[in-house]
mmCIF file of C-alpha atoms in Angstrom:
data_model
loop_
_atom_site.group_PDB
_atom_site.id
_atom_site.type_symbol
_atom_site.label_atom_id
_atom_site.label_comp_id
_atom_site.label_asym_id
_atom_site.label_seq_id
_atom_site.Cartn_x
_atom_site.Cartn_y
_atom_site.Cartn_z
ATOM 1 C CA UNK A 1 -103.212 -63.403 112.160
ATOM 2 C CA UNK A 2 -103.053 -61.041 114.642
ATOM 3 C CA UNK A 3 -102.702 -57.980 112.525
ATOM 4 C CA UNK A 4 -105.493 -58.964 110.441
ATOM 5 C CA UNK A 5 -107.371 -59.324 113.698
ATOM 6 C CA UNK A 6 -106.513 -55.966 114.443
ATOM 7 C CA UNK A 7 -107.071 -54.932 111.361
ATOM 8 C CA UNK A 8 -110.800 -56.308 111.566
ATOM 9 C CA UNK A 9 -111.630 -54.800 114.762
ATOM 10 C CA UNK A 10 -110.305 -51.039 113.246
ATOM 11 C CA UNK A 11 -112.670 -52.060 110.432
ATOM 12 C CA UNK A 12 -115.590 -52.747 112.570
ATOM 13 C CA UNK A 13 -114.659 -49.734 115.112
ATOM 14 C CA UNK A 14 -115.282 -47.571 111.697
ATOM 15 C CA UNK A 15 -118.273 -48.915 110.958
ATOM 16 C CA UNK A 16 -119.882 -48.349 114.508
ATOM 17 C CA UNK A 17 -118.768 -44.805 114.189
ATOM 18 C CA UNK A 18 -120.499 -44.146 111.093
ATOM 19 C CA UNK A 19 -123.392 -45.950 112.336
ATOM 20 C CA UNK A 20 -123.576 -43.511 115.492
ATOM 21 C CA UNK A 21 -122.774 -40.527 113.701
ATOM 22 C CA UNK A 22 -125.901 -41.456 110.954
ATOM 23 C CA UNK A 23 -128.295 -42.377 114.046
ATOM 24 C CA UNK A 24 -126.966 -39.116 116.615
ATOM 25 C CA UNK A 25 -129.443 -36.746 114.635
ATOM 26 C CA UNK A 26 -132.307 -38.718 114.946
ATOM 27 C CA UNK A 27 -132.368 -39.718 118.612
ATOM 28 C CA UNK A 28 -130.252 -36.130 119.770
ATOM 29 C CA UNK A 29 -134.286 -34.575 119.336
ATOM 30 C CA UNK A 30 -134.249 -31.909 121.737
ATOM 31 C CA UNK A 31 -133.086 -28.230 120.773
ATOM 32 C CA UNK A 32 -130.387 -28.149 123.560
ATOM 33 C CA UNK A 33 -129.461 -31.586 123.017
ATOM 34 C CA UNK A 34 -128.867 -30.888 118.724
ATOM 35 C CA UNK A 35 -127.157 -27.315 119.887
ATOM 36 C CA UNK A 36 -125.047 -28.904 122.127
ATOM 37 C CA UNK A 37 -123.729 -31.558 119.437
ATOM 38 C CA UNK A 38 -123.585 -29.225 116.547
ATOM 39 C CA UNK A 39 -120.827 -26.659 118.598
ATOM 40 C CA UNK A 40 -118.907 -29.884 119.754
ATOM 41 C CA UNK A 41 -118.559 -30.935 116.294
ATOM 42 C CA UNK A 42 -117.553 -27.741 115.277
ATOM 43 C CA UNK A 43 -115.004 -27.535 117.886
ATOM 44 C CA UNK A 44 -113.360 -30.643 117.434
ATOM 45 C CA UNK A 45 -112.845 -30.068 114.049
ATOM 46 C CA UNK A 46 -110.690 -26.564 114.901
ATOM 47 C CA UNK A 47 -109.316 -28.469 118.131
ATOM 48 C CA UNK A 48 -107.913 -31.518 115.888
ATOM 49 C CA UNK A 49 -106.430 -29.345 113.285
ATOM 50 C CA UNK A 50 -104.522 -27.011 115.550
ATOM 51 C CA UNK A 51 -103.220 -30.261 117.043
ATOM 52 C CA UNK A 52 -101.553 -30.808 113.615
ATOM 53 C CA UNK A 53 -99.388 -27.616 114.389
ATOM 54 C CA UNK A 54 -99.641 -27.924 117.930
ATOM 55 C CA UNK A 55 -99.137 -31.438 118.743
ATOM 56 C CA UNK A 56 -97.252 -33.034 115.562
ATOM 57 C CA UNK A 57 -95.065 -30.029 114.881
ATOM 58 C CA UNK A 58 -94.612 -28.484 118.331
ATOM 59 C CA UNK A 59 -95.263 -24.818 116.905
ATOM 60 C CA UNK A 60 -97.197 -23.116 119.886
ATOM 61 C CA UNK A 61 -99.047 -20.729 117.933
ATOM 62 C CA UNK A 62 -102.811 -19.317 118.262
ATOM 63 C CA UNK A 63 -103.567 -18.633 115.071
ATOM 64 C CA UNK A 64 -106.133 -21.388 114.343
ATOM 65 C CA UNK A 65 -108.567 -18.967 116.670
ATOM 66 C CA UNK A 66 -108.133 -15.813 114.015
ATOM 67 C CA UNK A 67 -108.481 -18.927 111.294
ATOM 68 C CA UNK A 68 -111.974 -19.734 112.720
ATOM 69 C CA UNK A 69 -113.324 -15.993 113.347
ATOM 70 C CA UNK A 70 -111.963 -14.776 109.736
ATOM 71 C CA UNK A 71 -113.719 -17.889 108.109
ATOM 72 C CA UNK A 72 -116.748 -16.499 110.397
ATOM 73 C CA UNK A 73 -116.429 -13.068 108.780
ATOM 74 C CA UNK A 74 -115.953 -13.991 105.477
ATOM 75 C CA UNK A 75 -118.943 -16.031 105.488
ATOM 76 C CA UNK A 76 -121.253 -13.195 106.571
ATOM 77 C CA UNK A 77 -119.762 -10.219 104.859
ATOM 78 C CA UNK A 78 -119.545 -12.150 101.640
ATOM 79 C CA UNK A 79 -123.534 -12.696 101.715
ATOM 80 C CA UNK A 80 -124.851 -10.237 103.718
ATOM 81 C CA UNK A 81 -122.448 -7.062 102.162
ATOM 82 C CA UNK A 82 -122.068 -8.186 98.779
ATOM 83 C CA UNK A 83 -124.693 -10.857 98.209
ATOM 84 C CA UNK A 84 -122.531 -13.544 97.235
ATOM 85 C CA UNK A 85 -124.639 -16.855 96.893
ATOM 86 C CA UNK A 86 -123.835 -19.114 99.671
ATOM 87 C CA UNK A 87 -121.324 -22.057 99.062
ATOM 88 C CA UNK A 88 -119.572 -19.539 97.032
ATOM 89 C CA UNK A 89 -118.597 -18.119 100.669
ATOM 90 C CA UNK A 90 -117.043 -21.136 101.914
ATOM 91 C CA UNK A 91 -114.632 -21.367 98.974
ATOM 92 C CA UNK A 92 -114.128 -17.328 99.698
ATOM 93 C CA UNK A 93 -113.094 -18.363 103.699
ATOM 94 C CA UNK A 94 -111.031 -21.119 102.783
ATOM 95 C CA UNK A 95 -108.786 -18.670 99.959
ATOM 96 C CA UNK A 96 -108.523 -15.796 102.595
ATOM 97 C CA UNK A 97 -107.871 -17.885 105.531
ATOM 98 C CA UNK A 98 -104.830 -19.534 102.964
ATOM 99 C CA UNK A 99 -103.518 -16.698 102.116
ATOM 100 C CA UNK A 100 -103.528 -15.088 105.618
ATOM 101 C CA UNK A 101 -101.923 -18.198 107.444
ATOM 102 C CA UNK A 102 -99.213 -18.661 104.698
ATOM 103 C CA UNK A 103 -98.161 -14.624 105.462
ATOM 104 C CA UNK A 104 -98.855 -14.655 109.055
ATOM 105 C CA UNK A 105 -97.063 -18.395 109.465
ATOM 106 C CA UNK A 106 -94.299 -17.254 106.889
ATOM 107 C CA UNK A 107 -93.416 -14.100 108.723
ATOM 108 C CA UNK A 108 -94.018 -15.971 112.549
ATOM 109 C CA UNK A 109 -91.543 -18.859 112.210
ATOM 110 C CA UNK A 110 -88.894 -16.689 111.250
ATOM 111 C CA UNK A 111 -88.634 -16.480 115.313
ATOM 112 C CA UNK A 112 -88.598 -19.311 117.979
ATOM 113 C CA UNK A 113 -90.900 -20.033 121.042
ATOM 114 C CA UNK A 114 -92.729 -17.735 122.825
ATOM 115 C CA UNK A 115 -92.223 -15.141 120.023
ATOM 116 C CA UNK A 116 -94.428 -17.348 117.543
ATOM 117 C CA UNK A 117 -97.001 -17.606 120.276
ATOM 118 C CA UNK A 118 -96.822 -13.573 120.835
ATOM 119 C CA UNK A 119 -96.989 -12.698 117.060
ATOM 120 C CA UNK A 120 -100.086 -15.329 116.318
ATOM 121 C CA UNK A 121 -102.058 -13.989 118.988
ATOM 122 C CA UNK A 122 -101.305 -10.641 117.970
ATOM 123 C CA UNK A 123 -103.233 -12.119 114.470
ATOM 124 C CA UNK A 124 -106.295 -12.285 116.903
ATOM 125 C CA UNK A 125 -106.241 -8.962 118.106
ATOM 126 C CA UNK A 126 -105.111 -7.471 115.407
ATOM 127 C CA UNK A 127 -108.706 -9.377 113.914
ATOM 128 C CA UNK A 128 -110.555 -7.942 116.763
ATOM 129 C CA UNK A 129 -109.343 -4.421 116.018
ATOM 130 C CA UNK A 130 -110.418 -4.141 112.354
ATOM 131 C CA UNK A 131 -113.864 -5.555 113.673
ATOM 132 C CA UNK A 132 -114.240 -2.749 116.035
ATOM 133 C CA UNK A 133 -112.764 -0.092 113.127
ATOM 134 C CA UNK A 134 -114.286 -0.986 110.246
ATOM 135 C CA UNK A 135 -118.552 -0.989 111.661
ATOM 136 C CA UNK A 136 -119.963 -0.348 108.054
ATOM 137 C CA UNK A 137 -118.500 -3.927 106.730
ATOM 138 C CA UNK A 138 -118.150 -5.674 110.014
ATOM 139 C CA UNK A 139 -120.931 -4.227 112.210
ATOM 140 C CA UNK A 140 -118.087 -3.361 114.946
ATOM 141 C CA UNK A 141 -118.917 -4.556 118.552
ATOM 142 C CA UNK A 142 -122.595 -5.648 117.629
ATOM 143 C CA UNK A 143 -121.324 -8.145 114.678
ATOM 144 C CA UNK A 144 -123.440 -9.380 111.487
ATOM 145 C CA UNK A 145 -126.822 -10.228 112.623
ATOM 146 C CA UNK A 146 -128.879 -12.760 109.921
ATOM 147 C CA UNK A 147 -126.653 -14.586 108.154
ATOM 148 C CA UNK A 148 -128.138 -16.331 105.530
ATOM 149 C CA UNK A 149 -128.929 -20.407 105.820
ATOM 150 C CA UNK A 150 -126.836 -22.873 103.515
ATOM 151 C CA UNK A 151 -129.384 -24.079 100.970
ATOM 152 C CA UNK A 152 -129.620 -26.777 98.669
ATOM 153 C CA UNK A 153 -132.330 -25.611 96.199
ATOM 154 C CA UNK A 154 -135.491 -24.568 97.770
ATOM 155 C CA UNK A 155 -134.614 -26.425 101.125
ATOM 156 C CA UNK A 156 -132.838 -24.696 103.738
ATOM 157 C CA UNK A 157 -131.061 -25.686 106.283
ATOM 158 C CA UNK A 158 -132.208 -24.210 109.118
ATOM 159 C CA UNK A 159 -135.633 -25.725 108.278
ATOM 160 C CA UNK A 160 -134.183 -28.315 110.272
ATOM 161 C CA UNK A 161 -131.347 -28.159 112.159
ATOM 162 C CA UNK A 162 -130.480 -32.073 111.660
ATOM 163 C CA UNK A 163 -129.192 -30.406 108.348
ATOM 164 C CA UNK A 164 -126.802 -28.654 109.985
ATOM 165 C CA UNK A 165 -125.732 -31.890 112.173
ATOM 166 C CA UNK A 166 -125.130 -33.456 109.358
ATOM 167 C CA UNK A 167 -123.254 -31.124 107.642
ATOM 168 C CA UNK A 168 -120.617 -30.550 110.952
ATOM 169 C CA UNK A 169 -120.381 -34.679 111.100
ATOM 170 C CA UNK A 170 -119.581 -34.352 107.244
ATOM 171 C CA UNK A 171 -116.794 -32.019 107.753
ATOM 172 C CA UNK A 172 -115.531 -33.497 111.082
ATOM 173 C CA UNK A 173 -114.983 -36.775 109.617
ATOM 174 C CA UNK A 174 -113.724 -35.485 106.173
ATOM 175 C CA UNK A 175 -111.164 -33.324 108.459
ATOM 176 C CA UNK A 176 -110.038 -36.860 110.615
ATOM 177 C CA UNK A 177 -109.168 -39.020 107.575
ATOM 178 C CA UNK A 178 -107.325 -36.224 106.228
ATOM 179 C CA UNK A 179 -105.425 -36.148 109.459
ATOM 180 C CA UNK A 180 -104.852 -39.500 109.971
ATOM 181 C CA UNK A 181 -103.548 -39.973 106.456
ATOM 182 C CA UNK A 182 -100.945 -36.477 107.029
ATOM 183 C CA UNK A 183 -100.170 -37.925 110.624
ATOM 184 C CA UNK A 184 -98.764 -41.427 109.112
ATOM 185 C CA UNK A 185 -97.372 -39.918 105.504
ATOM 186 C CA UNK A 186 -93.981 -38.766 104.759
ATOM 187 C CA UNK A 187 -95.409 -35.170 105.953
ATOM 188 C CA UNK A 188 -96.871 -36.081 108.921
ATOM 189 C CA UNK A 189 -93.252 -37.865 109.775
ATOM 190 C CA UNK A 190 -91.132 -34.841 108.932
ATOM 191 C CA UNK A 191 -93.121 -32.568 110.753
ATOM 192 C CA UNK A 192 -92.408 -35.068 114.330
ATOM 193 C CA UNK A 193 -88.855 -35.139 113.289
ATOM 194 C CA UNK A 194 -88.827 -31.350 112.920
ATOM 195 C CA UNK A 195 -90.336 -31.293 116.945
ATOM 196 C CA UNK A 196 -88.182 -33.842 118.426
ATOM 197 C CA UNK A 197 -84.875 -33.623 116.343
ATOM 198 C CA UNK A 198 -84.575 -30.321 114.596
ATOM 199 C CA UNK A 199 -81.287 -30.373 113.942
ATOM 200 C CA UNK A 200 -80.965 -34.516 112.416
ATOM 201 C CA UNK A 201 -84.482 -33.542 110.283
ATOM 202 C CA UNK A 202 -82.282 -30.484 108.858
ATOM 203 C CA UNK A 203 -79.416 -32.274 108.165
ATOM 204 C CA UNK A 204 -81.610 -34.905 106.252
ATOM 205 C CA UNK A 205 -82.695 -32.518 104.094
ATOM 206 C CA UNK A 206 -85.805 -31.521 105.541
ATOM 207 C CA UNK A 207 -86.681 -28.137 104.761
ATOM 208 C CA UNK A 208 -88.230 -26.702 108.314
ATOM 209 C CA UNK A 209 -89.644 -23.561 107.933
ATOM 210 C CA UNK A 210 -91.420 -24.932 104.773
ATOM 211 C CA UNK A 211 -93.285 -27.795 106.372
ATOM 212 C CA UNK A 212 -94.358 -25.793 109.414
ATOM 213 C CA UNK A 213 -95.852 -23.226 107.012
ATOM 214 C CA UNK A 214 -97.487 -26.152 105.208
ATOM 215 C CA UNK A 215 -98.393 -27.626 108.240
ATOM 216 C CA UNK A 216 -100.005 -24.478 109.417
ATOM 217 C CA UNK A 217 -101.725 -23.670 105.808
ATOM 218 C CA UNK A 218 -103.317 -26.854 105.912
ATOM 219 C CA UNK A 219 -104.443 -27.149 108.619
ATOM 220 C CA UNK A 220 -106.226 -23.947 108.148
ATOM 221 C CA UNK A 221 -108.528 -25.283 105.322
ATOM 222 C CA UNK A 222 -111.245 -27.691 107.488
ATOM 223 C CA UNK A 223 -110.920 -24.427 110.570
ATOM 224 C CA UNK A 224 -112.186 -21.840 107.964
ATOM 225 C CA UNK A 225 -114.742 -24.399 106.729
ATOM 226 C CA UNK A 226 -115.939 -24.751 110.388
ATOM 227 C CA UNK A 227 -116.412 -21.045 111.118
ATOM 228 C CA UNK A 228 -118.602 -20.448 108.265
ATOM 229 C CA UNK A 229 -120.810 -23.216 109.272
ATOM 230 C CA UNK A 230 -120.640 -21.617 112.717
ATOM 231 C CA UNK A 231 -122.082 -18.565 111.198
ATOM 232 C CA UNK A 232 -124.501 -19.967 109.118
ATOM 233 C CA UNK A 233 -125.750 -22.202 111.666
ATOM 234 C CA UNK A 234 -125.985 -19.330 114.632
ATOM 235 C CA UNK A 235 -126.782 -16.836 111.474
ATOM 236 C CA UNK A 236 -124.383 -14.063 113.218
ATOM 237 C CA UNK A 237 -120.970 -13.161 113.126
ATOM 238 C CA UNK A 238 -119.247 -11.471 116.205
ATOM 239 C CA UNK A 239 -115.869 -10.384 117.638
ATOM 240 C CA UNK A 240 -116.935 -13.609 120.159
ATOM 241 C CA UNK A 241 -115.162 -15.614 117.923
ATOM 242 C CA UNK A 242 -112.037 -14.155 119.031
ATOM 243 C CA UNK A 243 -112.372 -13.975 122.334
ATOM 244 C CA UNK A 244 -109.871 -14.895 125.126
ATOM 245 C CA UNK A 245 -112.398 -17.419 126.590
ATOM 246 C CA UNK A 246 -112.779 -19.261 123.522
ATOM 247 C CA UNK A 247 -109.386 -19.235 122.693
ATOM 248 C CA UNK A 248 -108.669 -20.899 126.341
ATOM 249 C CA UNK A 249 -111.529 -23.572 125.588
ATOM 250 C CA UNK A 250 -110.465 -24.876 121.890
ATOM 251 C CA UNK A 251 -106.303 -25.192 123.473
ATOM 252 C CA UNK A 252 -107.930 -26.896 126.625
ATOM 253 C CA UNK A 253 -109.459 -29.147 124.143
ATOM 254 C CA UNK A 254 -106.158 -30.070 122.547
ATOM 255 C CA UNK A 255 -104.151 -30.075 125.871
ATOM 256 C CA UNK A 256 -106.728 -32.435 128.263
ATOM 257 C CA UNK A 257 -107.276 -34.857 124.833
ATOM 258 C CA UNK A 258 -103.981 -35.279 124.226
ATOM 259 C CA UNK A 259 -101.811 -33.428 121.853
ATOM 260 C CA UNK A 260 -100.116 -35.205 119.389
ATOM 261 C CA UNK A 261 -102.961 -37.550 118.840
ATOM 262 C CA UNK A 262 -105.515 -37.436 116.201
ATOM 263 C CA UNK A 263 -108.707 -38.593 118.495
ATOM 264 C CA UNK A 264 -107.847 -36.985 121.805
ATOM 265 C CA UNK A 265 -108.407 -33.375 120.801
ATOM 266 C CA UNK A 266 -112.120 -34.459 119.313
ATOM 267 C CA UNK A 267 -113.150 -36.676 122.351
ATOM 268 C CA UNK A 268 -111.918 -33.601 124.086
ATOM 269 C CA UNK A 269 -113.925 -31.232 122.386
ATOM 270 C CA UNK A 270 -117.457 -33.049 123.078
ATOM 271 C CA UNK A 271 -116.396 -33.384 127.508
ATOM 272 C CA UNK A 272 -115.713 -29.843 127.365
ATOM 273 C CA UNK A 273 -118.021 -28.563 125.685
ATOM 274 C CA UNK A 274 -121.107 -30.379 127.550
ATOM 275 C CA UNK A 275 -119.187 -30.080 130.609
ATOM 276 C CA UNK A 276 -118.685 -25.885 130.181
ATOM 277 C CA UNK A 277 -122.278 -26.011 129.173
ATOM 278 C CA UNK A 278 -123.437 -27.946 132.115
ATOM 279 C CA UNK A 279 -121.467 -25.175 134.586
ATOM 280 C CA UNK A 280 -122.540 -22.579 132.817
ATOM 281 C CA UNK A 281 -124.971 -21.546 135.783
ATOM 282 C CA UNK A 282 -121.160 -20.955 137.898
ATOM 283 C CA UNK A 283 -120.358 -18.105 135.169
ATOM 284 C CA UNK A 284 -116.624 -16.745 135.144
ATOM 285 C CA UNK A 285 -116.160 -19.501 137.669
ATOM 286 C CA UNK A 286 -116.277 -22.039 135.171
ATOM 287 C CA UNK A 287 -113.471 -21.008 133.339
ATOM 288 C CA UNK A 288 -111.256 -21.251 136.923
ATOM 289 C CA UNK A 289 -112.054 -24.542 136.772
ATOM 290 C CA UNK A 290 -111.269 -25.024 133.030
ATOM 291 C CA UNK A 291 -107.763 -23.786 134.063
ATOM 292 C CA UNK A 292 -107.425 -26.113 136.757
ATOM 293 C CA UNK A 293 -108.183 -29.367 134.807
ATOM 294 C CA UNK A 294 -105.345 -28.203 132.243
ATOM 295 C CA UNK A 295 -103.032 -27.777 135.415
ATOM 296 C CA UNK A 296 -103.597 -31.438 136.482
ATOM 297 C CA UNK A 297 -103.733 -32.572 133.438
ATOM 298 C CA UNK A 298 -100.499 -31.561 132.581
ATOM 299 C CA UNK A 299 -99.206 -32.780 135.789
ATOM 300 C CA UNK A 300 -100.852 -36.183 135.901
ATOM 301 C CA UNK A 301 -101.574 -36.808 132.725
ATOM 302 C CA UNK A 302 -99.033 -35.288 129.951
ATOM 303 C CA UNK A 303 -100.552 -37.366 127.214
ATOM 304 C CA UNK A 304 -104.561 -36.456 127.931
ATOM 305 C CA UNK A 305 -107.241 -38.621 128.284
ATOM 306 C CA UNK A 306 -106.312 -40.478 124.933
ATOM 307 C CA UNK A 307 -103.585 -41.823 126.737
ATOM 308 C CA UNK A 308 -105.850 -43.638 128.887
ATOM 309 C CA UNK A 309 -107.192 -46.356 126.473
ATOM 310 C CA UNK A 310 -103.041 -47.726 126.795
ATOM 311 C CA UNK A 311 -104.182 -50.746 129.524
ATOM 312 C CA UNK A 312 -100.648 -52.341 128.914
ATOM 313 C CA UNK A 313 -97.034 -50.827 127.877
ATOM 314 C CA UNK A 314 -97.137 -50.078 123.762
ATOM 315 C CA UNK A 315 -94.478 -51.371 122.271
ATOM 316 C CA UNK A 316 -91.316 -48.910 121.698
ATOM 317 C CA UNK A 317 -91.889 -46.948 118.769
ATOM 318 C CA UNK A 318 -89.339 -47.307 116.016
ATOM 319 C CA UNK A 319 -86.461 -44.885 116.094
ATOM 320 C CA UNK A 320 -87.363 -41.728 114.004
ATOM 321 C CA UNK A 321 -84.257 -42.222 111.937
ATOM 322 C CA UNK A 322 -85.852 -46.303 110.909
ATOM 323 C CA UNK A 323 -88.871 -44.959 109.999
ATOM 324 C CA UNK A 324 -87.760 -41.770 108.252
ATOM 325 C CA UNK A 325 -85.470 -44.265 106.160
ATOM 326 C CA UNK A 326 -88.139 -46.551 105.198
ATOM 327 C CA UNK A 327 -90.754 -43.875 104.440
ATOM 328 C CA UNK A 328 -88.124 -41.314 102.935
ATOM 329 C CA UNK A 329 -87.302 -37.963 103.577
ATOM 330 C CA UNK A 330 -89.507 -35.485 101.832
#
């Protein structure tokens, strides 16, 4: 009775969601208001999926920053350089971005700690400096200005920029049920026994540096998709994308949410991004205080402000080695 009850009010939690997320574009009417929403959407999307390597597997990497620039890229050198139709783009992104995490991830996790953080953010400047080399196909410094809008026939998108709500809420929740289905299958599993008990996950057969690189490749797909709606929807493409300030902003995102957790990083993503906006008027200031709500976070509150919705004690999880029998190893 009682898990059906549960069961009913996940059900009817679902349901409001959608509800919200069909009504947000119509009342959200103002410019600032849609802007605002459309870049938080965006965000959480990259946020959430970095917590799949982040949170779930422990790997500390910054790649998913480089994943959302190079999906940026693609988008406007494919249309604007060599006139490929849009859409056609997006499928573009998501092969490149593949290809590049599987190397970059492949060639990373061959070391440990810090040294896949180093090496990932390397990726990022590494991005940066083929920007600033290569001006005739990237524009250099300056970027791709005019970007062509997605279109659908004769209507464009950016005929109304509810299109473009629509289309971030589309991917967002698209991205969330495909992490909430990872999180609880056999995958999702392996990868938390590969965090927490390396050397038992091992010995059960687990292959490790396969499932990260999975973990990381995957991931990669909805971040891609994001930054080529980011440049279609701000119809330019520049080394912004990869900057250090960004980069701090998406892993505050996954940090203050709650890493490890499939909503935290997305609630995250909408504070902080309204709240940065809202300071924006303190300039480089704002980012001081950025860095000081990760500090208490982390010192008050290790699991984010997900954690918070736990009024009573949760009951003890099973032990990993109970639920890896009953699901099965990979």
């Amino acid at each position: 009775m009682i898990r059906d009850r549960f069961t009913a009010w996940r059900i009817l939690g679902a349901v409001l969601v959608l509800a919200a997320a069909l009504a947000a574009p119509q009342v959200l009417t103002s410019a600032v208001a849609q802007n605002l929403a459309i870049l938080s959407l965006l965000y959480a999307v990259v946020a959430s999926n970095w917590d799949l390597t982040l949170g779930y597997a422990g790997i500390f990497n910054f790649a998913h920053v480089a994943f959302f620039g190079i999906g940026s890229y693609v988008a406007a050198i494919s249309t604007l350089q060599f006139d490929l139709p849009v859409w056609w783009d997006l499928v573009l992104a998501v092969a490149v971005v593949m290809v590049v995490g599987a190397i970059v991830s492949a060639l990373a996790l061959r070391l440990r700690g810090i040294y896949v953080a180093l090496v990932t953010f390397a990726l990022t400047q590494l991005c940066v400096a083929l920007i600033n080399s290569q001006k005739d196909l990237t524009g250099g410094p300056v970027g791709l200005i005019g970007v062509p809008d997605l279109q659908i026939g004769d209507f464009a998108f950016g005929s109304d920029p509810r299109s473009y709500f629509y289309a971030a809420e589309i991917l967002l929740i698209a991205s969330t049920i495909a992490m909430r289905w990872l999180a609880t299958s056999n995958f999702g599993l392996s990868l938390v026994a590969l965090r927490d008990y390396e050397n038992y996950a091992v010995s059960r057969g687990i292959p490790a540096r396969r499932q990260r690189v999975l973990a990381i490749v995957i991931s990669s797909i909805p971040t891609s998709l994001a930054g080529c709606l980011y440049a279609h929807y701000l119809i330019v493409a520049s080394p912004d994308v990869f900057s250090f300030s960004l980069t701090t902003l998406l892993l505050t995102m996954v940090l203050v949410g709650g890493a490890g957790t499939i909503y935290g990083p997305i609630l995250a993503a909408f504070v902080l991004t309204v709240g940065t906006e809202e300071l924006s008027s303190l300039g480089n200031f704002r980012y001081m205080i950025v860095a000081a709500l990760i500090v208490l976070t982390l010192r008050f509150l290790p699991g984010g402000i997900w954690s918070l919705r736990r009024w009573r004690r949760p009951a003890a999880p099973a032990p990993l080695s109970v639920a890896l029998d009953e699901k099965g190893a990979p």
